[in-house]
Amino acid sequence: MAQAPKIGFVSLGCPKATVDSERILTQLKVEGYGFSGSYEDADLVIVNTCGFIEAAEQESLDAIGEALHVNGKVIVTGCLGAKESLIREKHPEVLAVTGAHEYEAVMQAVHAHLPPSERNAHVDLLPASGVKLTPRHYAYLKISEGCNHHCSFCIIPSMRGPLASRPIGEVVREAERLVADGVKELMVIAQDTSAYGLDLKYRTDFVQGRPVRTRFYELCEELGKLDAWTRLHYVYPYPHVDEVIPLMRDGVILPYLDVPLQHASNKVLKAMQRPAAGEKMLERLAGWRDICPELVIRSTFIVGFPGETEKDFQELLDFLDVAQLDRVGGFAYSPVEGAAANALPGQVPEEEKQRRLEAFMAKQAEISTSKLRNYVGYEMAVLIDEVRDDAVIARSYADAPEVDGTVIIPGRHDLQPGQFIDVEIVDSDAFDLIGVPVTDSDD
Ligand code: SF4
């Protein structure tokens, strides 16, 4: 039997791009392609790019250049594909350029430059859930593509188009396959998760023969029936988000909400043209916590946005003080080519942006340190991510993988990634907790 042609794959960018990569890899595997971990051994290389900020754009262009230099046969896909002329100007030798989630176009380009030798040769070897780039026990579940908003710092809507939700039956079937295949935690992602179904007018679809509406609340309810943690990311605080908080209180889905707020000053939020900018966030947070006291809130913020004055920045710091968010990411504003914010007056000097970012992160580290201290003495269920010789790295419901903290269990233990155990929290620092197992380590 002829050897299967081998593909090298580079996946850059956010979790949404990772899901695109997984779909392409799954299709390649279905068609009998093999994979190579090195450019030298591959017959062709696919680079899934990111174009969100300038630094990501440069990283993508560098990755294309390196793949071309070592291998020579390169297909480009992903967000940066929206800027085909830029790619071709820097790297005229690329074989094809396709955009984000254009799986068919990527496959056509692969077929044209590297035909499969034995079609469907590996179908039986493919796990039902497809090929995943995340560790086996957690997976990103992408429920929609695109976005209907026009935040002034973002070019995603022009790259990925308007909101296009997947019907609920299809999403739940994918989730069921993932769970059947050993996934213990589902991270629900989209550009705008809580807008799910709006474009389909919340159309009724079928989940195991039952009619169910394609809507955020119903999605949470259905995913909550599966034997896995469900964690919500990129949730804008539209009023209907309140409906899912009782599902968190009742243990249907994790009491965790990733709400990218980006700022606290109404003036800056308006300039950013943020969705749900008019919401009274402090009142909303208090209401959510009344219903579900264990709720953990993660958010991200941009400092140094054009027009942000010292007063606006102070408003943001004051907001952090009062809001007491659990997990916070901060970024200094960085212009993205083609974004409307580039033309706004009052650009903040780079040095000042960095100063504000440091002050912002220091403030949050203080808040996080004191919040994490409250966990000491309590027992929590944790999911094991990694087993090392000297420690086990796990996460509780309060930590999303890759972006939040961890629960470190010191010492050597007979545990496996993907296993749940109960730990007692014995110590904490600014971002992580230290725990010791309270159940038998063979659980
Ligand atoms: S909500 Fe705003 S930041 Fe998020 S993808 Fe849409 S336009 Fe971009």
XYZ file of C-alpha atoms and ligand atoms in Angstrom:
451
model
C 0.000 0.000 0.000
C 1.386 3.425 -0.921
C 2.314 5.587 2.040
C -0.252 8.229 2.917
C 0.813 11.750 1.912
C 1.841 13.698 5.004
C 0.686 17.147 6.015
C 2.440 19.508 8.408
C 0.004 21.732 10.320
C 0.616 24.977 12.178
C -2.304 26.300 14.225
C -2.076 29.881 15.472
C -4.614 32.148 17.143
C -7.559 31.895 19.496
C -9.728 28.925 20.548
C -12.043 29.656 17.643
C -9.140 29.159 15.221
C -8.243 25.947 17.096
C -11.727 24.622 16.356
C -11.228 25.434 12.660
C -7.908 23.572 12.747
C -9.558 20.564 14.356
C -12.174 20.453 11.623
C -9.566 20.600 8.867
C -7.425 17.945 10.582
C -10.457 15.709 10.992
C -11.324 15.997 7.306
C -7.710 15.319 6.291
C -7.652 12.240 8.477
C -10.975 11.051 7.060
C -9.477 11.304 3.574
C -6.470 9.203 4.507
C -3.799 11.876 4.903
C -1.043 11.389 7.445
C 0.544 14.084 9.592
C 4.086 15.151 10.210
C 5.481 16.994 13.189
C 8.267 18.538 11.117
C 8.303 20.664 8.010
C 11.096 18.530 6.481
C 9.064 15.299 6.536
C 5.788 16.828 5.386
C 4.708 16.764 1.729
C 2.814 20.024 2.253
C 2.245 22.461 5.122
C -1.011 24.197 6.116
C -0.692 27.340 8.235
C -3.875 28.404 10.079
C -3.214 32.080 10.744
C -4.429 34.772 13.124
C -4.821 38.413 12.161
C -6.357 39.870 15.302
C -3.591 42.322 16.235
C -0.401 43.394 14.529
C 1.779 41.076 16.618
C -0.393 38.076 15.649
C -0.267 39.132 12.007
C 3.530 39.223 12.134
C 3.688 35.842 13.882
C 1.501 34.389 11.120
C 3.641 35.900 8.337
C 6.791 34.565 10.035
C 5.285 31.073 10.337
C 4.383 31.109 6.615
C 7.931 32.258 5.773
C 9.527 29.509 7.856
C 7.294 26.798 6.384
C 8.086 28.026 2.862
C 11.805 28.137 3.594
C 11.990 24.576 4.957
C 9.231 22.825 3.008
C 8.288 25.000 0.035
C 4.642 23.831 -0.374
C 2.388 25.969 1.820
C -1.386 26.580 1.987
C -2.553 29.471 4.150
C -5.922 29.600 5.887
C -7.524 31.406 8.858
C -8.237 35.010 9.758
C -5.234 36.535 8.008
C -6.547 34.951 4.793
C -8.834 38.014 4.602
C -5.666 39.941 3.679
C -4.604 37.803 0.741
C -2.735 40.648 -0.973
C -0.576 41.233 2.113
C 0.294 37.529 2.284
C 1.055 37.332 -1.434
C 3.124 40.501 -1.336
C 5.349 39.033 1.425
C 5.216 35.418 0.288
C 4.289 35.140 -3.415
C 5.165 31.405 -3.457
C 2.235 30.266 -1.265
C 0.072 27.718 -3.109
C -3.300 29.001 -1.920
C -4.849 31.468 0.512
C -8.246 30.823 2.097
C -10.127 32.626 4.857
C -11.387 31.605 8.282
C -13.663 28.536 8.444
C -13.365 27.909 4.683
C -12.790 24.202 5.266
C -13.923 23.156 1.780
C -11.579 25.655 0.106
C -8.665 24.347 2.171
C -9.500 20.776 1.193
C -9.794 21.741 -2.484
C -6.356 23.345 -2.342
C -4.918 20.248 -0.632
C -6.468 17.972 -3.289
C -5.038 20.146 -6.068
C -1.486 20.116 -4.713
C -1.343 16.784 -2.870
C -4.017 14.274 -3.925
C -4.910 11.621 -1.305
C -3.393 8.222 -2.139
C -5.988 5.914 -0.574
C -9.296 7.637 -0.112
C -11.011 6.978 3.199
C -8.190 4.654 4.254
C -8.366 5.753 7.872
C -12.059 6.361 8.388
C -12.358 3.558 10.931
C -9.446 4.824 12.962
C -10.930 8.246 13.456
C -12.568 8.907 16.826
C -16.245 9.810 16.350
C -15.591 13.279 17.775
C -12.881 14.060 15.206
C -9.317 15.197 15.767
C -8.781 17.573 18.680
C -5.837 19.829 19.386
C -6.783 20.371 23.025
C -5.929 17.621 25.555
C -8.328 14.698 25.316
C -10.364 15.620 28.402
C -11.515 19.072 27.382
C -12.782 20.542 24.131
C -13.971 23.802 22.660
C -17.489 23.714 21.280
C -18.029 26.421 18.687
C -21.728 27.293 18.479
C -21.645 30.073 15.900
C -19.382 31.940 13.508
C -19.129 35.664 12.917
C -20.512 38.665 14.746
C -23.199 41.318 14.197
C -21.362 44.032 16.150
C -18.889 46.648 15.053
C -16.562 47.258 17.980
C -14.256 49.980 16.801
C -11.051 48.094 17.707
C -12.037 44.854 15.997
C -12.008 43.641 12.391
C -13.425 40.189 13.093
C -16.872 40.990 11.605
C -15.219 41.985 8.330
C -13.066 38.840 8.400
C -15.670 36.337 9.594
C -18.942 37.933 8.483
C -22.212 38.359 10.421
C -23.485 35.975 13.114
C -24.202 32.503 11.753
C -25.409 30.083 14.453
C -25.268 26.322 14.133
C -28.678 24.688 14.715
C -28.958 23.372 18.271
C -29.353 19.735 17.200
C -26.017 19.826 15.392
C -24.235 21.484 18.342
C -25.640 19.039 20.902
C -24.775 16.058 18.674
C -21.185 17.260 18.482
C -21.115 17.708 22.264
C -22.531 14.202 22.788
C -19.862 12.717 20.510
C -17.131 14.579 22.389
C -18.399 13.380 25.777
C -18.755 9.797 24.495
C -15.142 10.068 23.387
C -13.868 10.972 26.869
C -14.244 14.762 27.028
C -14.968 15.899 30.598
C -15.281 19.627 30.042
C -16.909 21.558 27.195
C -15.937 25.173 26.652
C -18.692 26.920 24.727
C -17.210 29.535 22.409
C -18.325 31.969 19.708
C -17.571 35.609 18.958
C -20.770 36.495 20.797
C -22.041 33.441 22.684
C -25.154 34.958 24.226
C -26.438 36.097 20.806
C -26.719 32.414 19.846
C -29.670 31.712 17.580
C -30.616 35.346 16.920
C -29.802 35.018 13.202
C -31.951 31.858 12.991
C -34.811 33.632 14.782
C -34.336 30.987 17.523
C -35.632 28.349 15.111
C -36.803 25.044 16.545
C -34.521 22.114 15.789
C -34.417 18.562 17.127
C -32.333 17.065 19.919
C -32.839 13.297 20.095
C -36.231 13.713 18.461
C -37.396 16.445 20.861
C -38.171 19.918 19.491
C -35.796 22.454 21.060
C -35.280 26.103 20.172
C -31.872 27.287 18.963
C -31.391 29.699 21.840
C -28.775 30.432 24.514
C -30.893 29.244 27.460
C -31.984 26.000 25.792
C -28.403 25.328 24.727
C -27.209 25.623 28.338
C -30.017 23.341 29.489
C -29.229 20.690 26.890
C -25.464 20.752 27.427
C -26.091 20.575 31.169
C -27.682 17.148 30.680
C -24.388 15.687 29.474
C -21.896 14.052 31.786
C -19.323 16.851 31.522
C -18.624 20.329 32.824
C -20.074 23.084 30.624
C -18.230 26.403 30.778
C -19.442 29.560 29.009
C -17.040 31.947 27.285
C -17.479 35.275 25.455
C -20.880 36.027 26.971
C -22.085 39.618 26.503
C -24.306 40.710 29.379
C -27.577 41.023 27.457
C -30.608 40.948 29.777
C -31.487 37.338 28.878
C -28.157 36.157 30.343
C -29.873 36.499 33.748
C -31.997 33.450 32.852
C -29.025 31.067 32.882
C -27.749 32.037 36.345
C -30.284 29.714 38.094
C -28.933 26.871 35.907
C -25.537 27.631 37.433
C -26.934 27.745 40.948
C -28.617 24.357 40.385
C -25.398 22.750 39.129
C -26.674 22.260 35.556
C -23.716 24.169 34.067
C -20.604 25.516 35.799
C -21.122 28.719 37.810
C -18.559 30.474 35.642
C -19.114 33.322 33.195
C -16.509 34.817 30.908
C -17.885 38.299 30.178
C -15.483 40.450 28.150
C -16.275 43.928 29.490
C -13.243 45.772 28.012
C -13.804 48.927 30.097
C -15.899 50.502 32.827
C -16.113 54.110 31.650
C -19.267 54.683 29.616
C -17.446 57.244 27.508
C -14.753 54.725 26.528
C -17.287 51.926 26.021
C -19.222 54.186 23.665
C -16.072 54.977 21.700
C -15.411 51.230 21.552
C -19.009 50.699 20.307
C -19.346 47.737 22.637
C -22.433 45.507 22.667
C -24.447 45.865 25.895
C -22.377 48.951 26.787
C -25.394 50.570 28.421
C -25.844 47.761 30.972
C -25.464 48.727 34.620
C -22.791 46.140 35.232
C -22.355 46.511 38.986
C -26.077 45.996 39.556
C -26.118 43.027 37.219
C -23.160 41.423 38.978
C -24.784 41.905 42.372
C -28.044 40.379 41.084
C -26.225 37.357 39.614
C -24.293 36.799 42.830
C -27.508 37.014 44.865
C -28.921 34.148 42.823
C -25.684 32.144 42.649
C -23.143 33.161 45.322
C -20.432 30.794 44.060
C -20.490 32.380 40.582
C -16.993 33.100 39.248
C -16.670 35.940 36.758
C -13.844 36.262 34.296
C -13.383 39.352 32.165
C -10.894 41.085 29.890
C -10.158 44.798 29.628
C -8.278 47.109 27.305
C -6.322 50.005 28.799
C -5.016 52.990 26.865
C -7.853 53.004 24.310
C -7.849 56.241 22.235
C -9.455 59.023 24.254
C -9.009 57.234 27.621
C -8.109 59.954 30.118
C -6.559 59.490 33.545
C -10.082 59.966 34.938
C -11.491 57.180 32.753
C -8.641 54.915 33.798
C -9.277 55.671 37.448
C -12.944 54.799 36.859
C -11.788 51.418 35.598
C -9.623 50.817 38.689
C -12.516 51.850 40.941
C -14.772 49.449 39.064
C -12.332 46.590 39.739
C -12.369 47.484 43.425
C -16.141 47.317 43.657
C -16.830 44.534 41.128
C -14.329 42.128 42.733
C -14.079 40.035 39.572
C -12.425 36.669 40.059
C -10.312 36.377 36.924
C -9.171 39.302 34.821
C -7.029 39.671 31.715
C -5.649 43.079 30.731
C -4.246 44.314 27.419
C -2.715 47.591 26.346
C -4.622 48.874 23.325
C -2.842 47.989 20.116
C -4.076 49.255 16.758
C -5.293 46.688 14.249
C -4.955 47.523 10.566
C -8.370 48.367 9.161
C -10.039 49.023 12.553
C -12.126 52.175 12.991
C -10.443 53.004 16.327
C -7.209 53.888 14.522
C -8.779 57.152 13.375
C -10.024 58.170 16.838
C -8.495 61.244 18.458
C -6.564 61.092 21.730
C -4.212 58.169 21.033
C -2.432 57.323 24.302
C 1.396 57.244 24.182
C 2.878 53.744 24.393
C 4.707 54.411 27.660
C 1.535 55.649 29.301
C -0.405 52.585 28.099
C 2.200 50.330 29.690
C 2.087 52.302 32.951
C -1.690 51.948 33.079
C -1.503 48.252 32.249
C 0.942 47.646 35.099
C -1.234 49.586 37.556
C -4.283 47.670 36.328
C -2.635 44.264 36.704
C -1.241 45.158 40.142
C -4.719 46.140 41.311
C -6.222 42.893 40.039
C -3.398 40.804 41.563
C -4.298 42.346 44.934
C -7.992 41.516 44.458
C -7.244 38.014 43.213
C -4.890 37.308 46.137
C -7.524 38.206 48.690
C -10.328 36.377 46.835
C -8.300 33.166 46.518
C -7.455 33.265 50.214
C -11.163 32.701 50.896
C -10.946 29.222 49.358
C -8.413 28.017 51.955
C -9.968 25.373 54.204
C -12.692 24.444 51.700
C -13.062 21.285 49.661
C -13.450 21.497 45.886
C -13.823 19.081 42.995
C -10.955 19.464 40.541
C -10.244 18.102 37.085
C -6.689 16.814 36.558
C -4.899 18.409 33.595
C -1.363 17.176 33.973
C 0.530 14.693 36.132
C 4.187 15.533 36.782
C 6.824 13.790 38.894
C 6.618 16.358 41.662
C 3.053 17.708 41.388
C -0.343 17.318 39.770
C -1.842 20.312 37.966
C -5.608 20.530 38.181
C -8.405 23.078 37.851
C -11.610 23.718 39.736
C -14.829 25.107 38.233
C -13.310 28.540 38.809
C -10.493 28.070 36.282
C -10.771 27.802 32.521
C -7.823 26.055 30.893
C -4.987 28.186 29.508
C -6.353 31.554 30.676
C -7.045 31.199 34.415
C -5.165 29.818 37.403
C -4.726 26.231 38.535
C -4.994 24.072 41.629
C -1.564 22.604 42.318
C -1.429 19.320 44.223
C 2.178 18.930 45.375
C 3.871 15.539 45.401
C 3.655 12.377 43.355
C 0.175 10.886 42.933
C -1.315 7.995 41.073
C -3.752 10.127 39.065
C -4.581 10.536 35.385
C -5.371 13.609 33.267
C -9.143 13.846 32.856
C -9.869 12.427 36.323
C -12.007 14.302 38.862
C -10.972 14.263 42.518
C -11.869 16.253 45.622
C -9.150 18.334 47.223
C -8.899 20.446 50.320
C -7.421 23.858 49.625
C -4.528 24.449 52.001
C -2.849 27.542 50.560
C -3.142 30.203 47.875
C -1.154 32.915 46.096
C -2.104 35.626 43.606
C -3.460 33.283 40.925
C -3.240 29.626 42.020
C -4.471 27.430 44.829
C -2.624 24.624 46.570
C -4.654 21.529 47.420
C -4.312 18.057 48.924
C -6.492 15.120 47.880
C -9.269 14.272 50.314
C -10.455 11.195 48.485
C -8.514 8.082 47.742
C -6.133 8.865 44.886
C -7.469 5.811 42.990
C -10.895 7.442 42.579
S -18.355 41.647 19.725
Fe -16.951 43.270 19.084
S -14.917 42.481 19.670
Fe -16.290 40.730 19.660
S -16.070 39.902 17.581
Fe -17.841 41.268 17.580
S -16.995 43.210 16.847
Fe -15.253 41.964 17.516
